[in-house]
Short mmCIF file of N, CA, C and O in Angstrom, two decimals:
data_model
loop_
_atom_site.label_atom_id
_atom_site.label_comp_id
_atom_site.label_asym_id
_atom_site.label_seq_id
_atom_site.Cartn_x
_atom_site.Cartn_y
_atom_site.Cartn_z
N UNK E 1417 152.96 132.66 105.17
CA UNK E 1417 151.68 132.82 105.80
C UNK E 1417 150.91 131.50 105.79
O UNK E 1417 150.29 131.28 106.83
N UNK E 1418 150.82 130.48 104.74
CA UNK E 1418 150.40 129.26 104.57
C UNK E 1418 151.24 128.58 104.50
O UNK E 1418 152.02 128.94 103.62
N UNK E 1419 151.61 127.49 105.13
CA UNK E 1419 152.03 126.56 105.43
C UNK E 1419 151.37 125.46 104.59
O UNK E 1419 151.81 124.31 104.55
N UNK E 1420 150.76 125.71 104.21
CA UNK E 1420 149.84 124.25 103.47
C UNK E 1420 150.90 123.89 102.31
O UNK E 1420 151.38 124.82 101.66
N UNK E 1421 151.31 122.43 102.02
CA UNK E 1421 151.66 122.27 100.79
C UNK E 1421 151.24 121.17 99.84
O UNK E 1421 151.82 120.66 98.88
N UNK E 1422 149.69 120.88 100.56
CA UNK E 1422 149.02 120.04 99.60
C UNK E 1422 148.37 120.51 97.94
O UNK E 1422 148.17 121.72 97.78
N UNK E 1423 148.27 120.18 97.53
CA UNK E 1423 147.42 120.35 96.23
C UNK E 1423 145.95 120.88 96.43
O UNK E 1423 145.30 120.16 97.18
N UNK E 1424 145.36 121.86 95.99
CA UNK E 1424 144.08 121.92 96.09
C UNK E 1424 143.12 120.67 95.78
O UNK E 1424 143.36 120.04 94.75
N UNK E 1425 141.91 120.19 96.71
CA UNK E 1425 141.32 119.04 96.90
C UNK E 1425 141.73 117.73 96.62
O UNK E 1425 141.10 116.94 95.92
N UNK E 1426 143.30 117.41 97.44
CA UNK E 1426 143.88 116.07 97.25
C UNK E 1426 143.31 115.81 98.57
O UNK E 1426 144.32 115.41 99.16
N UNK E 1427 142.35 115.78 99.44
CA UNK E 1427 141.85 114.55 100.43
C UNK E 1427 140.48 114.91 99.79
O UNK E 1427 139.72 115.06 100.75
N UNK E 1428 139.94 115.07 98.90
CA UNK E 1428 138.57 115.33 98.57
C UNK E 1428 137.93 113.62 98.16
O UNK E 1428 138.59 112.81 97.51
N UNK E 1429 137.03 113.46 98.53
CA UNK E 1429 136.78 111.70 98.53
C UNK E 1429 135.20 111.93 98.23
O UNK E 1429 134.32 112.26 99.03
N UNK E 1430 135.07 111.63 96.73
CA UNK E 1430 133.34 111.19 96.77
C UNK E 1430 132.51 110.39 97.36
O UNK E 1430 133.10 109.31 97.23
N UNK E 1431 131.63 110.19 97.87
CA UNK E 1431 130.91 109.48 98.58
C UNK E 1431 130.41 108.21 97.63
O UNK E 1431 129.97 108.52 96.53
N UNK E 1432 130.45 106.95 97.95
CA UNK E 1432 129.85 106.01 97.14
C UNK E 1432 128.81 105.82 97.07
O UNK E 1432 128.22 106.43 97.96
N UNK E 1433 128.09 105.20 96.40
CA UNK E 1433 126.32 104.69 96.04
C UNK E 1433 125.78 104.27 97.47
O UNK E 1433 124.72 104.72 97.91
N UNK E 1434 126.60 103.36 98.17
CA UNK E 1434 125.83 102.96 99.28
C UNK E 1434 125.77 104.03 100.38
O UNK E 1434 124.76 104.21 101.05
N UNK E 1435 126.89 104.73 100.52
CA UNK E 1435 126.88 105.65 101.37
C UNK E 1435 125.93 106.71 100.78
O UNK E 1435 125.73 107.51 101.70
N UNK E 1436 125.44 106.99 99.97
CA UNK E 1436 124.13 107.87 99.52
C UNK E 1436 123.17 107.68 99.83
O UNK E 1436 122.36 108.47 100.32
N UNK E 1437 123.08 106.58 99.61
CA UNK E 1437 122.05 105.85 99.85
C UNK E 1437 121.48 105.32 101.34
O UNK E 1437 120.28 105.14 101.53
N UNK E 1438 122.42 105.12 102.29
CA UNK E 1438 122.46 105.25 103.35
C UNK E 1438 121.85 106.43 104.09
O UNK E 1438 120.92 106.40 104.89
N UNK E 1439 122.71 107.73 103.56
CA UNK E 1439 122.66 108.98 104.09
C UNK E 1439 121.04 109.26 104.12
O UNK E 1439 120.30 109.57 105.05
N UNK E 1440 120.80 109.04 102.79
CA UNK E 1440 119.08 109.75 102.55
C UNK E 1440 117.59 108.71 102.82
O UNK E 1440 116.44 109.00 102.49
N UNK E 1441 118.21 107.16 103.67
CA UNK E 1441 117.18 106.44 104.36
C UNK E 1441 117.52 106.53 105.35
O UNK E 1441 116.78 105.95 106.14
N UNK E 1442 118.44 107.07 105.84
CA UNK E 1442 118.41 107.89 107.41
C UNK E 1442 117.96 109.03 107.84
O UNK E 1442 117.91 109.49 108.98
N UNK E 1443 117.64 109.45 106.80
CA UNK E 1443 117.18 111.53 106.79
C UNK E 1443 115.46 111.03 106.86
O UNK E 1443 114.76 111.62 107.69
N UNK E 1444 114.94 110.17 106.16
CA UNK E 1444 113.73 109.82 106.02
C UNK E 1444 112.72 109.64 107.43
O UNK E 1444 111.62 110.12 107.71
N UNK E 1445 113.53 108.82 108.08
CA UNK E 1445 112.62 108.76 109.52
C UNK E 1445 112.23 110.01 109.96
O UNK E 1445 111.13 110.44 110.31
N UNK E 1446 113.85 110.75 109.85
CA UNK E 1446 113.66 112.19 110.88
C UNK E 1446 112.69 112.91 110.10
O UNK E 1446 111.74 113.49 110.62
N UNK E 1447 112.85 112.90 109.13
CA UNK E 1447 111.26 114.02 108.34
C UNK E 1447 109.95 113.34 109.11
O UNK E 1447 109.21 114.00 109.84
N UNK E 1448 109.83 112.41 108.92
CA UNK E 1448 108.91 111.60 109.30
C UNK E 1448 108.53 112.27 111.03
O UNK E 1448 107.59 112.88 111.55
N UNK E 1449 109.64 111.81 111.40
CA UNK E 1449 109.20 112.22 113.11
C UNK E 1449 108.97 114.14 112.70
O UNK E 1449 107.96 114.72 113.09
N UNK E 1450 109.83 114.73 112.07
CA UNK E 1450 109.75 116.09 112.59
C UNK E 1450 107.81 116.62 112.02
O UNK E 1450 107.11 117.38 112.69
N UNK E 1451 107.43 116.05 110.89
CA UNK E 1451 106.45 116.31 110.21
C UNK E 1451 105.34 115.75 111.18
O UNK E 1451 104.29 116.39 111.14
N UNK E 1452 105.37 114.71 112.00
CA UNK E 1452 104.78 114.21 113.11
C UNK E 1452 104.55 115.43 114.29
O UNK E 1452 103.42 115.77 114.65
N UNK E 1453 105.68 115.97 114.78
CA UNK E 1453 105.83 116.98 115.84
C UNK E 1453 104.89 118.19 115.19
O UNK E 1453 104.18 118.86 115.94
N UNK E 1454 104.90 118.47 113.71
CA UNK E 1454 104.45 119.59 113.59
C UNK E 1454 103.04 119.21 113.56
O UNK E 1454 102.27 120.02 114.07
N UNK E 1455 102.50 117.98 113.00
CA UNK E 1455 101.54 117.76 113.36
C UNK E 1455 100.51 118.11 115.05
O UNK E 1455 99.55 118.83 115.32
N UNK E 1456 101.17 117.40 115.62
CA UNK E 1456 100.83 117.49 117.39
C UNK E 1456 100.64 119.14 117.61
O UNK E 1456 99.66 119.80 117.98
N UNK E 1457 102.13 119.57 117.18
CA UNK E 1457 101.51 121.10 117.55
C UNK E 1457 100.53 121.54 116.94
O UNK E 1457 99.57 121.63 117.71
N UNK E 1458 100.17 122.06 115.32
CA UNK E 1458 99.04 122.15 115.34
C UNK E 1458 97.71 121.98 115.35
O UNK E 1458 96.77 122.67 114.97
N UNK E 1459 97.85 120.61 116.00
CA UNK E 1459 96.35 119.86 116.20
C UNK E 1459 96.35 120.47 118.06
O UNK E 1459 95.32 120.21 118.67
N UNK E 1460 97.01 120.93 118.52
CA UNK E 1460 96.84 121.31 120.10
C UNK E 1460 96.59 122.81 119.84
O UNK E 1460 95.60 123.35 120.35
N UNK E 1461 97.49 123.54 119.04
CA UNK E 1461 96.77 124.52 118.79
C UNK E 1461 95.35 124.82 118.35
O UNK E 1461 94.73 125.77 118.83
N UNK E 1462 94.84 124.05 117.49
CA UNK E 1462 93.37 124.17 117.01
C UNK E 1462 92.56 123.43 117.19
O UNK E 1462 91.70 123.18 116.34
N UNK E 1463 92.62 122.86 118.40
CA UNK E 1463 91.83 121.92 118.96
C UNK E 1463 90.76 122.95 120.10
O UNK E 1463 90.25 122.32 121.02
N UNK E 1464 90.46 124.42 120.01
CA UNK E 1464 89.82 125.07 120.96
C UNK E 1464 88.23 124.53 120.23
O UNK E 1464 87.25 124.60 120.97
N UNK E 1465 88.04 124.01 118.80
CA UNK E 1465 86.98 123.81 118.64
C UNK E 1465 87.32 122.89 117.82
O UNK E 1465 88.05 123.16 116.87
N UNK E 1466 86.70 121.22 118.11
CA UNK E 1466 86.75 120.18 117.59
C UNK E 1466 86.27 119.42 116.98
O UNK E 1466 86.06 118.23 117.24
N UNK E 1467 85.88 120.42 115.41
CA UNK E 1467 85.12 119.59 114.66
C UNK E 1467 85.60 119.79 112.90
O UNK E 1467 86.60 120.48 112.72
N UNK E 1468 85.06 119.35 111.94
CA UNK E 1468 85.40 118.81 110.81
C UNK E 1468 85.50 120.20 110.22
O UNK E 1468 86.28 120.49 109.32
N UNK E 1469 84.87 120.79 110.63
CA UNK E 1469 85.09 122.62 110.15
C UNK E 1469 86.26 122.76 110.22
O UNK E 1469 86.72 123.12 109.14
N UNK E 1470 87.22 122.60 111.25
CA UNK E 1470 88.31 123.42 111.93
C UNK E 1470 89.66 122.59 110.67
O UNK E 1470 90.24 121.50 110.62
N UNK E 1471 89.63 123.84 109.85
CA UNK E 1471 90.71 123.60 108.41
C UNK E 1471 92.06 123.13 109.28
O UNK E 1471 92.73 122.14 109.01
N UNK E 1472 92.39 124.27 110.67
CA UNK E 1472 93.67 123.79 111.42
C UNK E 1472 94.12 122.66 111.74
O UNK E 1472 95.23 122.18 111.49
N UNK E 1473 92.79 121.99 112.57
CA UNK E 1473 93.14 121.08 112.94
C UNK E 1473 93.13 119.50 111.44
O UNK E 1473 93.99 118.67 111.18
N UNK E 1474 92.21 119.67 111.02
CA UNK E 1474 92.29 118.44 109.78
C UNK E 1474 93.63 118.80 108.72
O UNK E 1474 93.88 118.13 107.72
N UNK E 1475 94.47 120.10 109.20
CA UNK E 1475 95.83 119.83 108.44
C UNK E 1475 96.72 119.37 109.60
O UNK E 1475 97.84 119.01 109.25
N UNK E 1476 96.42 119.31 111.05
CA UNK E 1476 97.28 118.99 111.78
C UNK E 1476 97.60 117.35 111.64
O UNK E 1476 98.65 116.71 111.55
N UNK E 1477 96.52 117.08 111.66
CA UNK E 1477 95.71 115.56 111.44
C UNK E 1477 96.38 114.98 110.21
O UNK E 1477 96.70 113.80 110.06
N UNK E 1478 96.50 115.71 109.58
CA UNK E 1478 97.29 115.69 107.86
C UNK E 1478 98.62 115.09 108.15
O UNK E 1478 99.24 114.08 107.83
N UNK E 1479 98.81 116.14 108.88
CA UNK E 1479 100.62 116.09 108.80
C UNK E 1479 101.08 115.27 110.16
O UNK E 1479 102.29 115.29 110.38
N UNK E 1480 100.30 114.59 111.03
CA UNK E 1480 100.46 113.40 111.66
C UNK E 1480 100.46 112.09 110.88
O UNK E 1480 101.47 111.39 110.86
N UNK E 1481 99.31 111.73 110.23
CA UNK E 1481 99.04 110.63 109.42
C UNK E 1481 100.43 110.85 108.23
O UNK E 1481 101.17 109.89 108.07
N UNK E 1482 100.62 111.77 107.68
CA UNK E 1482 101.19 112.03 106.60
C UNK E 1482 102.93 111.12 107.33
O UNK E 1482 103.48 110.20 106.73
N UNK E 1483 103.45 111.76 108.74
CA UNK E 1483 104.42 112.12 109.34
C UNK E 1483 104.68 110.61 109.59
O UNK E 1483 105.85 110.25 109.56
N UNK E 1484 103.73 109.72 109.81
CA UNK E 1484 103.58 108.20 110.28
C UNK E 1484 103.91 107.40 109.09
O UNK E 1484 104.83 106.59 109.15
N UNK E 1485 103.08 107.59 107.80
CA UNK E 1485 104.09 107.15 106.75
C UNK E 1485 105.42 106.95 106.26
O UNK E 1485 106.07 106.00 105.82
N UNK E 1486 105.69 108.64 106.55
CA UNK E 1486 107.19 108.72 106.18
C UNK E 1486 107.62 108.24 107.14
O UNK E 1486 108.83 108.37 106.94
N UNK E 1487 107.52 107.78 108.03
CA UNK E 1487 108.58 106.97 108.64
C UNK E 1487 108.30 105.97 108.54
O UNK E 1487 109.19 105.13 108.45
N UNK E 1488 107.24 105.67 108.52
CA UNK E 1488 107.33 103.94 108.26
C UNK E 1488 108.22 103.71 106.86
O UNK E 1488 109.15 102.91 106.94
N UNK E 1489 108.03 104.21 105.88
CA UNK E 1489 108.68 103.98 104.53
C UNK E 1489 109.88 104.41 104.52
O UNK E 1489 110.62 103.97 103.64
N UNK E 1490 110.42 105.43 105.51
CA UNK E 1490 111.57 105.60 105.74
C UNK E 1490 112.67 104.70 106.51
O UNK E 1490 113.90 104.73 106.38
N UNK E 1491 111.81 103.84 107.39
CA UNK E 1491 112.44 102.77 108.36
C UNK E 1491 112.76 101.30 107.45
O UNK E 1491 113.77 100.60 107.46
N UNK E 1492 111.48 101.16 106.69
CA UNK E 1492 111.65 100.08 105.28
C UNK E 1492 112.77 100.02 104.37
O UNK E 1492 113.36 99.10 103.80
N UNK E 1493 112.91 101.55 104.39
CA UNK E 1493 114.06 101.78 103.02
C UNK E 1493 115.17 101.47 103.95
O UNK E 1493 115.94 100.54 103.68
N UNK E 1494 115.31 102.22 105.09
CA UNK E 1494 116.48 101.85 105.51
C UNK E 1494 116.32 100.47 105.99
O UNK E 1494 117.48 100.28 106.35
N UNK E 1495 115.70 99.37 106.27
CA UNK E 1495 116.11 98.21 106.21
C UNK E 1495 116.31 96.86 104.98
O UNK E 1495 116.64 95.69 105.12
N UNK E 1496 115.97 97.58 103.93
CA UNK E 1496 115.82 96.81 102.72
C UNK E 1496 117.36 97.54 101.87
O UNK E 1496 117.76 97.25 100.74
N UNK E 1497 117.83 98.26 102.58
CA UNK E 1497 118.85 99.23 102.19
C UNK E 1497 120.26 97.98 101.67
O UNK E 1497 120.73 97.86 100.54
N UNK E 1498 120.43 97.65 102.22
CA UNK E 1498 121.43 96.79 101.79
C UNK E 1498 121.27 95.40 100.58
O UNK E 1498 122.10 94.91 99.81
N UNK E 1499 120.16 95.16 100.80
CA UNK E 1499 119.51 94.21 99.80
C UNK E 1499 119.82 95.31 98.26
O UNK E 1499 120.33 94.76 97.28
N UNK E 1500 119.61 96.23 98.21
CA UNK E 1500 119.82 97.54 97.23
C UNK E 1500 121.00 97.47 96.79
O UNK E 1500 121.23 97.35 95.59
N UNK E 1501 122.24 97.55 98.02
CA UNK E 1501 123.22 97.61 97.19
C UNK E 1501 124.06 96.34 96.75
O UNK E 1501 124.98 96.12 95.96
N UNK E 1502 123.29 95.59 97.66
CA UNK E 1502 124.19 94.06 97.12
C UNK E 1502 123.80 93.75 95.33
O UNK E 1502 124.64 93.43 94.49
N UNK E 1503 122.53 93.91 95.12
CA UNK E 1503 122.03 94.11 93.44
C UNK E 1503 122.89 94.76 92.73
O UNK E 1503 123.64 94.18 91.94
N UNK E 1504 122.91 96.38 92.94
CA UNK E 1504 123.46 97.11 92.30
C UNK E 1504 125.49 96.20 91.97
O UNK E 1504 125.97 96.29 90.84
N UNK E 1505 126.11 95.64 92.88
CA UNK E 1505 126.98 95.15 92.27
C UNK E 1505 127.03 94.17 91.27
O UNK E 1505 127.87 94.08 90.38
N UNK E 1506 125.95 93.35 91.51
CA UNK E 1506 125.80 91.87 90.59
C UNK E 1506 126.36 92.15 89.07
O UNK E 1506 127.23 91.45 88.55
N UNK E 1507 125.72 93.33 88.41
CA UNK E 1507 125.67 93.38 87.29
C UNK E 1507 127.25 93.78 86.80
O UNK E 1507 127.52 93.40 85.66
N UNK E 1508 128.36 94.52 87.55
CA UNK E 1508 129.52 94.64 87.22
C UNK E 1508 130.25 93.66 87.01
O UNK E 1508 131.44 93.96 87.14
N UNK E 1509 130.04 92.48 86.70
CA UNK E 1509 131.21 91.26 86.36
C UNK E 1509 130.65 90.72 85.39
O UNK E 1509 131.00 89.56 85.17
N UNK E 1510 129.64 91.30 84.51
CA UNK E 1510 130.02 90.41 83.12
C UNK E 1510 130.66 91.19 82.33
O UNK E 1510 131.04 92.36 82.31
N UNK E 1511 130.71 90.11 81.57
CA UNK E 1511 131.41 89.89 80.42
C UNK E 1511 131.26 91.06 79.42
O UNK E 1511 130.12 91.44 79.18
N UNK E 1512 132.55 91.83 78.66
CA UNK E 1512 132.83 92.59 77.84
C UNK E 1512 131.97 91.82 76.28
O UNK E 1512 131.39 92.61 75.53
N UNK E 1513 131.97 90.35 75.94
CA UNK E 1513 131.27 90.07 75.03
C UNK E 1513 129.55 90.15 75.02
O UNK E 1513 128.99 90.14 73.92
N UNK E 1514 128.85 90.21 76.11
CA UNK E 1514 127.52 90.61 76.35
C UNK E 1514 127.25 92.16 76.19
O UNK E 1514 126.25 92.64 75.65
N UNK E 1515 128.08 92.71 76.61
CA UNK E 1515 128.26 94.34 76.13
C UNK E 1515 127.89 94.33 75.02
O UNK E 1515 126.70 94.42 74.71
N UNK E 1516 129.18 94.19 73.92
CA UNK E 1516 129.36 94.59 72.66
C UNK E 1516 127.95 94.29 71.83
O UNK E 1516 127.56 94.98 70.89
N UNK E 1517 127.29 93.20 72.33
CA UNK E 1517 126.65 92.52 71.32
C UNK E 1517 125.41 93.27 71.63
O UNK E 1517 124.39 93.06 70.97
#
């Protein structure tokens, strides 16, 4: 009935540091934009009365300003992204006598 005669999870491949790291300053913009969109909608929704009262609209307002951040800091990370992992190697080549001591 199975034909398979691999080993259970012999192509299974962990993802490395950079590729993590990658993955989740690319996810960042899109929050950013989607938290933006939800913004717009409910600032159009509660915009029938346009003033500092209207709780709707000053969370719509929220989650625009809020939505503009995260992407800006999301677009940063992902361009400072590699500067990240070139660091993270530096420290793997010393010396076993700096260890110990």
């Amino acid at each position: 009935m199975n034909d398979n005669k691999q080993a259970a999870g012999a192509k299974l491949q962990t993802p490395s540091q950079a590729e993590k790291i990658k993955y989740w300053t690319s996810l960042m913009p899109k929050i950013g934009l989607a938290l933006m969109i939800i913004g717009v909608i409910m600032s159009v929704c509660f915009s029938y009365r346009f003033a500092d009262t209207n709780l709707g609209l000053m969370v719509g307002f929220g989650f625009i300003i809020g939505g503009i951040q995260v992407l800006l800091l999301g677009s940063l990370f992902h361009a400072l992204q590699p500067k990240f992992v070139q660091q993270a190697k530096a420290p793997a080549h010393q010396s076993m006598e700096r260890v110990q001591h």
